[in-house]
XYZ file of C-alpha atoms in Angstrom:
665
model
C 30.975 -16.836 2.965
C 32.481 -20.305 3.371
C 31.495 -23.922 2.972
C 32.786 -26.885 5.036
C 33.258 -30.054 2.958
C 34.228 -33.523 4.116
C 35.475 -36.656 2.320
C 34.347 -39.287 4.870
C 35.370 -42.212 2.626
C 39.066 -41.561 3.426
C 38.736 -41.211 7.218
C 41.338 -43.544 8.745
C 39.416 -44.764 11.781
C 36.190 -44.420 13.711
C 38.152 -42.655 16.427
C 39.123 -39.899 13.959
C 35.502 -39.817 12.715
C 34.259 -39.211 16.257
C 36.912 -36.559 16.969
C 36.085 -34.749 13.736
C 32.341 -34.902 14.383
C 32.688 -33.633 17.923
C 35.025 -30.770 17.004
C 33.029 -29.572 13.972
C 29.699 -29.853 15.782
C 31.000 -27.622 18.571
C 32.457 -24.971 16.237
C 29.511 -24.942 13.813
C 26.833 -25.184 16.511
C 25.463 -28.407 15.066
C 24.212 -31.625 16.644
C 26.973 -34.208 17.077
C 24.748 -37.009 15.762
C 24.006 -35.031 12.581
C 27.710 -34.485 11.834
C 28.656 -38.057 12.733
C 25.994 -39.429 10.378
C 27.434 -37.389 7.490
C 30.974 -38.419 8.467
C 29.911 -42.085 8.218
C 28.921 -41.923 4.534
C 31.022 -43.676 1.915
C 31.516 -40.529 -0.118
C 34.276 -38.227 -1.288
C 32.092 -35.127 -1.038
C 29.695 -34.301 1.779
C 28.693 -30.754 2.733
C 28.817 -30.288 6.483
C 27.889 -26.588 6.627
C 27.146 -23.764 4.197
C 27.452 -19.989 4.279
C 29.442 -19.654 7.483
C 31.090 -16.301 8.114
C 34.831 -15.697 8.234
C 35.081 -15.771 12.006
C 33.634 -19.291 12.173
C 35.622 -20.359 9.089
C 38.854 -19.314 10.805
C 37.995 -21.528 13.792
C 37.312 -24.458 11.469
C 40.635 -23.825 9.745
C 42.530 -23.793 13.064
C 40.860 -27.057 14.027
C 41.564 -29.014 10.842
C 45.241 -27.938 10.570
C 45.828 -29.164 14.119
C 45.948 -32.765 12.888
C 46.980 -34.177 9.464
C 44.198 -36.759 9.730
C 41.688 -33.899 9.881
C 43.153 -31.788 7.080
C 43.197 -34.806 4.755
C 39.452 -35.124 5.161
C 37.995 -31.632 5.707
C 38.379 -28.618 3.404
C 37.054 -25.056 3.365
C 35.873 -23.512 0.101
C 34.409 -20.173 -0.779
C 30.645 -19.961 -0.795
C 28.087 -17.236 -1.502
C 25.359 -16.006 0.770
C 22.389 -13.913 -0.328
C 22.320 -10.776 1.807
C 19.605 -8.139 1.949
C 21.179 -4.935 3.293
C 17.830 -3.202 3.861
C 16.263 -5.946 5.965
C 12.467 -5.914 5.803
C 12.352 -3.202 3.123
C 10.468 -4.439 0.020
C 10.594 -8.001 1.367
C 7.117 -9.058 0.170
C 8.186 -8.081 -3.348
C 11.757 -9.413 -3.278
C 11.083 -12.750 -1.620
C 14.024 -14.807 -0.327
C 16.275 -17.763 -1.110
C 16.729 -21.194 0.449
C 19.823 -23.000 1.642
C 21.016 -23.631 -1.917
C 20.387 -20.005 -2.942
C 17.311 -21.106 -4.846
C 14.494 -18.549 -4.955
C 11.538 -19.516 -2.769
C 9.270 -16.444 -2.795
C 8.713 -13.201 -4.692
C 11.028 -12.025 -7.445
C 13.710 -14.386 -6.154
C 11.408 -17.251 -7.068
C 9.947 -16.048 -10.355
C 13.284 -14.880 -11.788
C 15.442 -17.614 -10.233
C 16.573 -18.937 -13.616
C 18.096 -15.540 -14.403
C 19.506 -14.773 -10.963
C 21.143 -17.995 -9.838
C 23.865 -18.494 -12.471
C 25.870 -21.728 -12.106
C 28.687 -22.884 -9.846
C 32.113 -23.572 -11.202
C 33.563 -27.062 -10.761
C 36.965 -28.665 -10.659
C 36.600 -32.341 -11.500
C 39.528 -34.584 -10.571
C 40.228 -38.291 -10.326
C 41.459 -39.643 -6.995
C 43.139 -42.922 -6.100
C 41.539 -45.390 -3.698
C 43.392 -43.734 -0.825
C 42.223 -40.218 -1.748
C 45.289 -38.964 -3.624
C 44.505 -36.672 -6.563
C 45.718 -38.013 -9.916
C 47.928 -35.897 -12.234
C 46.616 -32.670 -13.787
C 45.929 -34.404 -17.095
C 42.885 -35.939 -15.493
C 41.491 -32.621 -14.214
C 38.638 -30.746 -15.840
C 37.653 -27.207 -14.864
C 34.126 -25.931 -15.512
C 34.036 -22.155 -15.203
C 31.272 -20.579 -13.096
C 28.674 -18.357 -14.692
C 27.425 -15.275 -12.894
C 23.699 -14.774 -12.592
C 21.926 -11.889 -14.266
C 21.016 -8.586 -12.634
C 17.425 -7.410 -12.216
C 16.902 -3.661 -12.130
C 13.566 -2.757 -10.580
C 11.393 0.283 -11.158
C 11.209 0.674 -7.369
C 12.591 3.969 -6.070
C 14.353 3.213 -2.793
C 13.519 6.588 -1.241
C 9.837 6.349 -2.168
C 9.767 2.767 -0.894
C 11.214 3.909 2.438
C 8.671 6.731 2.733
C 5.829 4.376 1.872
C 6.844 1.735 4.410
C 7.316 4.317 7.166
C 3.785 5.676 6.772
C 2.184 2.249 6.259
C 3.814 0.801 9.371
C 2.852 3.814 11.500
C -0.778 3.511 10.384
C -0.806 -0.223 11.085
C 0.284 0.356 14.651
C -1.983 3.377 15.174
C -5.126 1.559 14.020
C -4.123 -1.926 15.249
C -4.828 -3.391 11.811
C -5.886 -7.023 12.124
C -5.483 -8.336 8.571
C -2.518 -6.381 7.206
C -2.211 -3.164 5.274
C -0.918 -2.584 1.744
C 0.265 0.385 -0.289
C 1.256 1.090 -3.896
C 2.953 4.139 -5.442
C 2.604 4.183 -9.239
C 3.926 6.340 -12.076
C 0.804 7.263 -14.062
C 2.676 8.264 -17.219
C 4.917 5.183 -17.524
C 3.200 2.333 -15.659
C 6.207 1.853 -13.366
C 5.675 0.672 -9.796
C 7.681 3.112 -7.674
C 6.815 1.568 -4.323
C 4.888 -1.436 -3.017
C 4.545 -2.872 0.457
C 2.447 -5.089 2.711
C 2.731 -4.915 6.483
C 3.497 -6.852 8.626
C 6.255 -8.464 6.551
C 9.555 -10.197 7.345
C 13.327 -9.966 7.032
C 14.491 -12.063 4.040
C 17.826 -12.563 5.816
C 15.855 -14.572 8.413
C 12.711 -15.609 6.515
C 11.619 -18.210 9.057
C 11.594 -15.775 11.970
C 8.809 -13.329 12.850
C 10.348 -10.014 13.887
C 7.152 -7.981 14.283
C 6.663 -7.022 17.930
C 2.874 -6.700 17.776
C 2.558 -10.167 16.273
C 4.919 -11.686 18.827
C 2.837 -10.092 21.562
C -0.324 -11.640 20.075
C 1.403 -15.021 19.841
C 2.217 -14.968 23.546
C -1.399 -15.948 24.202
C -0.728 -19.392 22.683
C 1.417 -22.315 23.789
C 2.503 -25.770 22.650
C 1.375 -27.019 19.258
C -1.213 -24.256 19.021
C 1.611 -21.703 19.262
C 3.607 -23.468 16.532
C 0.600 -23.660 14.208
C -0.296 -20.013 14.760
C 3.324 -18.940 14.309
C 3.568 -20.746 10.973
C 0.207 -19.329 9.889
C 1.357 -15.767 10.545
C 4.710 -16.434 8.898
C 3.103 -17.733 5.710
C 0.785 -14.714 5.557
C 3.587 -12.189 6.086
C 5.423 -13.514 3.042
C 2.538 -12.750 0.684
C 2.108 -9.561 -1.325
C -1.280 -8.128 -0.349
C -1.118 -5.515 -3.108
C -1.743 -8.214 -5.732
C -4.390 -10.153 -3.782
C -8.164 -9.859 -4.152
C -10.261 -7.581 -1.942
C -13.569 -5.684 -2.031
C -12.783 -2.166 -3.348
C -15.862 -0.406 -1.974
C -16.487 3.191 -2.997
C -13.078 3.676 -4.637
C -14.702 1.743 -7.492
C -17.190 4.586 -7.984
C -14.465 6.251 -10.048
C -14.870 3.434 -12.559
C -18.682 3.528 -12.506
C -18.542 7.303 -12.999
C -16.206 6.827 -15.972
C -18.616 4.308 -17.515
C -21.573 6.688 -17.113
C -19.732 9.617 -18.672
C -18.372 7.533 -21.518
C -21.805 6.108 -22.317
C -23.471 9.509 -22.057
C -26.072 8.334 -19.540
C -25.550 11.244 -17.157
C -26.002 14.976 -17.685
C -23.615 17.094 -15.634
C -26.404 19.543 -14.906
C -29.030 16.996 -13.813
C -29.870 16.341 -10.187
C -30.586 13.204 -8.175
C -32.669 12.955 -5.020
C -31.140 10.675 -2.400
C -33.594 9.708 0.340
C -31.119 7.373 2.027
C -31.861 4.251 0.024
C -32.896 2.881 -3.350
C -35.186 -0.094 -3.865
C -33.849 -2.768 -6.189
C -36.885 -4.971 -6.700
C -38.119 -5.685 -3.203
C -34.723 -5.118 -1.564
C -33.814 -1.791 0.004
C -30.148 -0.919 -0.641
C -29.076 1.875 1.681
C -26.807 4.860 1.327
C -24.065 5.392 3.902
C -25.954 8.528 4.937
C -29.134 6.985 6.287
C -31.134 10.230 6.233
C -30.134 10.774 2.618
C -28.189 13.476 0.790
C -31.276 15.085 -0.674
C -31.004 16.763 -4.072
C -27.488 16.614 -5.496
C -25.686 16.842 -8.809
C -23.536 14.085 -10.290
C -20.455 15.986 -9.082
C -21.789 16.162 -5.528
C -22.976 12.555 -5.710
C -19.354 11.540 -6.340
C -18.033 13.818 -3.594
C -20.726 12.598 -1.175
C -20.080 8.974 -2.186
C -23.833 8.548 -2.590
C -24.805 4.927 -3.303
C -28.264 5.699 -4.797
C -26.669 7.980 -7.407
C -24.340 5.235 -8.558
C -26.989 2.523 -8.475
C -29.090 4.763 -10.713
C -26.169 5.230 -13.096
C -25.446 1.480 -13.191
C -29.064 0.781 -14.081
C -28.736 3.204 -17.002
C -25.464 1.623 -18.114
C -26.985 -1.853 -18.029
C -25.384 -5.229 -17.216
C -23.971 -5.843 -20.710
C -22.097 -2.545 -20.947
C -21.066 -2.759 -17.291
C -19.572 -6.182 -18.026
C -17.734 -4.809 -21.067
C -16.181 -1.973 -19.070
C -15.070 -4.347 -16.313
C -13.112 -6.084 -19.070
C -11.856 -2.860 -20.678
C -10.494 -1.624 -17.348
C -8.624 -4.906 -16.862
C -10.462 -6.331 -13.868
C -10.945 -9.792 -15.383
C -7.261 -10.540 -15.904
C -3.956 -10.139 -14.140
C -2.091 -6.921 -14.818
C 1.071 -8.975 -15.511
C 3.070 -6.445 -13.550
C 5.838 -9.044 -13.239
C 5.155 -10.454 -9.780
C 4.466 -14.083 -8.823
C 1.227 -14.891 -7.045
C -0.721 -12.096 -8.719
C -4.438 -12.802 -8.708
C -7.054 -11.727 -11.209
C -10.315 -10.138 -10.175
C -13.634 -11.914 -10.363
C -17.010 -10.493 -11.284
C -20.375 -11.701 -12.497
C -20.684 -13.257 -15.923
C -22.581 -11.211 -18.453
C -25.532 -13.594 -18.572
C -25.916 -14.033 -14.811
C -25.698 -10.454 -13.496
C -28.961 -9.588 -11.750
C -30.287 -6.097 -11.078
C -29.114 -6.428 -7.464
C -25.666 -7.633 -8.560
C -25.410 -4.614 -10.832
C -26.522 -2.207 -8.097
C -24.019 -3.576 -5.571
C -21.250 -3.571 -8.161
C -21.794 0.125 -8.860
C -20.351 1.015 -5.452
C -17.683 -1.687 -5.272
C -19.370 -4.489 -3.335
C -20.125 -8.172 -4.054
C -17.020 -8.739 -6.211
C -13.247 -8.558 -5.813
C -10.303 -7.016 -7.604
C -6.644 -6.469 -6.698
C -5.030 -3.246 -5.601
C -2.715 -3.390 -8.617
C -5.711 -3.675 -10.952
C -7.406 -0.655 -9.362
C -4.263 1.482 -9.516
C -3.741 0.685 -13.208
C -7.411 1.351 -14.047
C -7.736 4.626 -12.109
C -4.385 5.788 -13.510
C -5.779 5.288 -17.004
C -8.703 7.574 -16.097
C -6.190 10.181 -14.909
C -3.942 9.657 -17.957
C -6.326 10.864 -20.690
C -7.759 7.351 -20.873
C -4.446 5.649 -21.721
C -4.055 2.328 -19.893
C -0.319 1.768 -19.403
C 1.141 -1.688 -18.970
C 2.207 -1.902 -15.303
C 5.710 -3.231 -14.705
C 8.162 -3.615 -11.849
C 11.160 -5.030 -13.766
C 12.978 -2.289 -15.643
C 15.605 -4.566 -17.180
C 17.550 -7.805 -16.899
C 21.240 -7.710 -17.847
C 23.893 -10.436 -17.870
C 27.288 -10.183 -16.159
C 28.754 -8.473 -19.237
C 26.065 -5.793 -19.204
C 24.197 -7.206 -22.180
C 20.469 -6.529 -21.986
C 18.471 -9.766 -21.835
C 15.082 -8.133 -21.324
C 13.900 -4.554 -20.992
C 10.527 -2.964 -20.270
C 9.484 0.486 -21.388
C 6.270 2.530 -21.166
C 3.598 0.845 -23.289
C 0.023 1.954 -23.950
C -2.173 -1.145 -23.857
C -5.533 0.419 -24.766
C -7.794 3.424 -24.400
C -10.275 2.973 -21.546
C -12.089 6.332 -21.743
C -11.954 9.508 -23.791
C -9.870 12.543 -22.896
C -13.039 14.503 -22.130
C -14.158 11.888 -19.592
C -10.682 11.978 -18.089
C -10.769 15.776 -17.787
C -14.166 15.782 -16.077
C -13.221 13.116 -13.557
C -9.889 14.757 -12.729
C -11.835 17.925 -11.904
C -14.582 16.119 -9.981
C -12.205 13.930 -7.999
C -10.191 17.013 -7.060
C -13.455 18.520 -5.824
C -14.107 15.311 -3.873
C -10.789 15.660 -2.054
C -11.271 19.404 -1.494
C -14.564 18.694 0.312
C -12.853 16.294 2.710
C -10.987 17.555 5.748
C -9.061 14.299 6.075
C -7.745 14.052 2.514
C -7.133 17.755 1.813
C -3.462 18.312 0.961
C -2.360 21.900 1.421
C -0.338 23.150 -1.503
C -1.379 20.591 -4.098
C -4.272 19.857 -6.402
C -4.905 16.256 -5.405
C -7.761 14.084 -6.686
C -9.037 10.919 -5.108
C -11.744 8.764 -3.586
C -12.126 6.892 -0.321
C -13.741 3.508 0.186
C -15.160 1.535 3.102
C -16.110 -1.986 2.088
C -17.902 -4.723 3.957
C -16.106 -8.078 3.882
C -18.988 -10.152 2.610
C -17.125 -13.467 2.647
C -16.562 -13.114 6.413
C -20.232 -12.753 7.313
C -21.858 -15.320 9.558
C -24.012 -18.032 7.983
C -27.121 -16.048 8.824
C -25.714 -13.004 7.042
C -25.229 -11.068 10.265
C -22.726 -8.231 9.967
C -19.565 -8.935 11.949
C -18.288 -5.381 11.619
C -15.198 -6.284 9.597
C -14.313 -3.536 7.128
C -11.650 -2.583 4.616
C -10.769 1.124 4.593
C -9.050 2.372 1.446
C -8.064 5.524 -0.398
C -6.832 6.007 -3.960
C -5.499 9.383 -5.047
C -3.441 11.038 -7.757
C -1.693 14.382 -8.156
C -1.373 16.994 -9.463
C -4.991 16.843 -10.604
C -4.367 19.041 -13.649
C -1.363 16.980 -14.807
C -1.411 13.635 -12.943
C 2.006 12.132 -12.272
C 1.655 9.768 -9.313
C -1.141 7.474 -8.152
C -1.214 6.074 -4.611
C -3.441 3.385 -3.134
C -3.613 2.317 0.502
C -5.728 -0.633 1.671
C -6.289 -1.092 5.414
C -7.845 -4.492 6.099
C -9.806 -4.686 9.374
C -8.665 -1.657 11.362
C -9.431 -2.228 15.044
C -10.908 1.216 15.456
C -14.207 2.639 16.635
C -14.444 4.507 13.315
C -13.521 2.333 10.343
C -14.341 4.640 7.444
C -11.836 5.091 4.643
C -12.175 8.847 5.065
C -10.993 8.550 8.664
C -8.457 5.709 8.435
C -7.067 5.630 4.887
C -7.422 9.178 3.528
C -4.967 10.848 5.953
C -2.520 8.013 5.314
C -2.664 8.369 1.530
C -2.508 12.152 1.784
C 0.647 12.084 3.929
C 2.361 9.591 1.633
C 1.504 11.780 -1.360
C 2.936 14.862 0.378
C 6.293 13.172 0.957
C 6.416 11.589 -2.510
C 5.684 14.859 -4.321
C 8.275 16.626 -2.199
C 10.872 13.985 -3.060
C 10.022 14.099 -6.771
C 10.389 17.876 -6.771
C 6.821 18.514 -7.947
C 6.200 22.186 -7.314
C 3.113 23.067 -5.244
C 0.359 25.118 -6.793
C -0.117 27.361 -3.763
C 3.459 27.799 -2.603
C 2.997 31.304 -1.197
C -0.588 30.814 -0.063
C -1.669 33.873 -2.047
C -3.081 32.018 -5.062
C -5.864 30.533 -2.933
C -8.836 32.773 -3.702
C -10.850 34.448 -0.993
C -14.633 34.305 -1.328
C -17.476 36.064 0.485
C -19.953 33.883 2.352
C -23.491 34.479 0.997
C -26.658 34.632 3.077
C -28.222 31.152 3.086
C -30.432 31.466 6.171
C -34.091 30.503 5.629
C -33.050 28.420 2.616
C -33.593 24.652 2.321
C -30.276 23.161 3.474
C -29.864 21.268 0.186
C -30.223 24.511 -1.765
C -27.832 26.183 0.672
C -25.244 23.471 0.110
C -25.597 23.887 -3.645
C -25.212 27.677 -3.409
C -22.134 27.428 -1.227
C -20.698 24.630 -3.359
C -20.612 26.973 -6.346
C -18.084 29.065 -4.405
C -16.026 25.991 -3.458
C -17.212 26.276 0.146
C -17.762 23.089 2.120
C -20.688 22.664 4.492
C -21.449 20.916 7.765
C -25.122 20.439 8.614
C -26.096 20.316 12.288
C -29.682 19.357 13.122
C -32.462 17.273 11.615
C -34.536 20.062 10.101
C -34.824 21.014 6.448
C -34.336 24.800 6.695
C -31.192 26.712 7.648
C -31.976 28.781 10.761
C -28.434 30.003 11.414
C -25.036 29.926 9.689
C -21.428 30.277 10.782
C -19.508 32.201 9.567
C -22.177 34.851 9.015
C -23.033 36.294 5.624
C -20.451 38.730 4.304
C -17.506 36.967 6.004
C -14.464 36.605 3.737
C -12.976 33.094 3.842
C -10.477 31.150 1.667
C -11.853 28.712 -0.904
C -12.327 25.282 0.614
C -13.461 26.696 3.953
C -16.379 25.189 5.848
C -19.683 26.878 6.668
C -21.819 25.344 9.430
C -25.531 25.204 8.689
C -27.836 24.850 11.708
C -31.278 23.438 10.879
C -32.810 23.486 14.381
C -33.513 26.155 16.983
C -31.519 26.052 20.193
C -28.204 26.354 18.370
C -26.971 29.160 20.669
C -25.060 26.840 22.986
C -23.277 25.171 20.093
C -21.689 28.132 18.333
C -18.456 28.557 20.299
C -15.187 26.647 20.109
C -11.615 26.892 21.405
C -8.629 27.611 19.141
C -6.014 24.806 19.339
C -2.239 25.255 19.482
C -0.874 24.938 15.944
C 2.723 26.129 16.268
C 5.292 23.487 15.372
C 2.834 21.287 13.506
C 2.759 20.466 9.765
C -0.006 21.879 7.559
C -1.991 18.645 7.350
C -2.149 18.354 11.147
C -3.061 22.040 11.526
C -5.878 21.572 9.045
C -7.236 18.554 10.939
C -7.021 20.299 14.320
C -8.918 23.301 12.999
C -11.514 21.149 11.257
C -12.053 19.189 14.468
C -12.615 22.531 16.215
C -14.989 23.718 13.448
C -12.559 26.456 12.416
C -11.204 27.479 9.013
C -7.587 27.927 7.958
C -5.909 30.627 5.886
C -2.358 29.705 4.921
C 0.468 32.240 4.755
C 4.009 31.493 3.620
C 5.017 27.989 2.627
C 2.057 25.689 3.078
C 3.664 22.454 2.019
C 2.755 19.346 3.976
C 6.311 18.106 4.329
C 7.964 17.083 7.548
C 10.256 20.132 7.561
C 7.494 22.701 6.984
C 5.641 23.689 10.131
C 3.462 26.442 11.546
C 5.506 29.208 13.166
C 2.636 31.508 14.186
C -1.156 31.758 14.279
C -3.418 34.815 14.167
C -5.498 33.814 17.219
C -3.824 32.688 20.420
C -4.302 29.048 21.494
C -7.057 28.617 24.068
C -9.081 31.594 22.833
C -12.849 30.999 22.614
C -14.263 32.106 19.253
C -17.301 31.487 17.055
C -17.261 28.309 14.996
C -16.274 28.956 11.400
C -13.771 31.657 12.351
C -10.775 31.873 10.023
C -7.398 31.319 11.715
C -4.444 32.602 9.661
C -1.458 30.273 10.061
C 2.065 31.108 8.879
C 4.262 28.228 7.711
C 8.006 28.135 7.194
C 10.652 25.528 6.493
C 12.748 24.794 9.534
C 15.463 22.398 10.608
C 14.647 22.885 14.288
C 13.152 20.003 16.268
C 9.396 20.354 16.574
C 9.498 20.459 20.353
C 11.569 23.674 20.203
C 8.749 25.401 18.348
C 5.914 24.358 20.629
């Protein structure tokens, strides 16, 4: 770019000063008074404009050479302009620079001393009339190039992440932003990180988000300006390193504590009646009627609060406090980003029984998304807590390495045996969920739906504001990648993490694993085992769920009774593992046993699975069952629109195709 410099001290007359000011103001799109004020200074060096492009610089050049009085006063010099070729991409991580190329936000700010370098200078002595003295009086100071930062961010993964995050923000009309992190479990490298809405660092003082601009149209005058600036300041922050209530995603950590301390037997059962009394206070489960008798494994899959409150009581406040520290929730992760917050939790001596109970399922305290990703990744990584980092290296202009990060084990959070159990149980948790199931991969994870306690009214009345989140890792038997999505205040009738966040995290994982070339476990669909549905009629529905769970069969209970009076599919039906059996616990079920087969052709596996689940049907995959954008259903065993019994298995054939989806529908 170019810089316009003036030496107003040598301007011959006020008439020339006015002509110069008028001409430059017009070319540079500046106010005449502003230019005239600068042209009136008694100085040999005044900057009139910075970082103008060549087209404007050429016009300035034509203007100043038109008159010797102008060219004696105004000069054009080369300048540099920070340019971000990918616009909004990664903006809340990168930050931006000010008018002097000084870093103002993000990495630009925190690593400014490395990035900025120094300008070169040519110092000369001039006579009183502006003539440069002989060369003997000149001194040249050579410029120094700034250093180069190489990030751990993978541009393709970042693009995939931002695409999915932005789509989800629009779909669910998210009121308080949405964040996502993609993390390398083995190394601690941040492969992708975003917060939406964000901004374009090329124009950091302009909001370019259409939904926000639409919301701003309701304001005017000073109120509009204040609201605009409020939004702008928020969009520059990195939500992934800010505090939030984790909700049930934190149950992974509580489960790890319980296993590590040996306070839970994998074979024991818990009886959830829908609540647990802590002193005189009744703390409820999300399932108000209760889960009934369940194992630890099912308690995790069911996200049962009473199970985890019971475990926390066994762990005790002192040990719970110690593990909060071991997992890194009391300090910043030092991932290398400015503005990172640390979590906050109760002090060891002040944690009450109620505090402990609420903490067990991720309420009443705050952590950051980066902290949770690092902690859960340690559980997946045989207990090894890796130092998170986003700066791979810093090198000078000669290629000399100034600083370099490499994979570093910080500490052991849990044993390998605890890690193995939780990888298996969290895979089971995902397999039981229709919204997080990822065809073709062994994915583990946990959803969360947290109440924003600091937004409650003074009387404690619930205002309905929720945070929906999902943390997952894959492949479950050899974890490589961990993904977290945090959706703050979705404007949706259903705000559960299982509904809002799980499909989002699942779809991001599908694209990331595809890009990384991680081979699917069930590529041909044949390695998914078929199982025979047993007879569970006349059994207590809890016992029926347990019996079916042993065969990796999911269940849906319809009715308020305790005994199974009818089941679909019927006993003896062969279904793929992971299928769903409907258990009716009330008479009068006859009118509720039929459903209509949806049209699946042209749709990806994840969407087919959801459509069939919504219709109470089961899926059997044939061919490639990958959940990538170029793998779609090409045929289905039962024609769309056919009325069948609920629980019926629909065989769907998937193939890779380059054809537009509409051509297949």
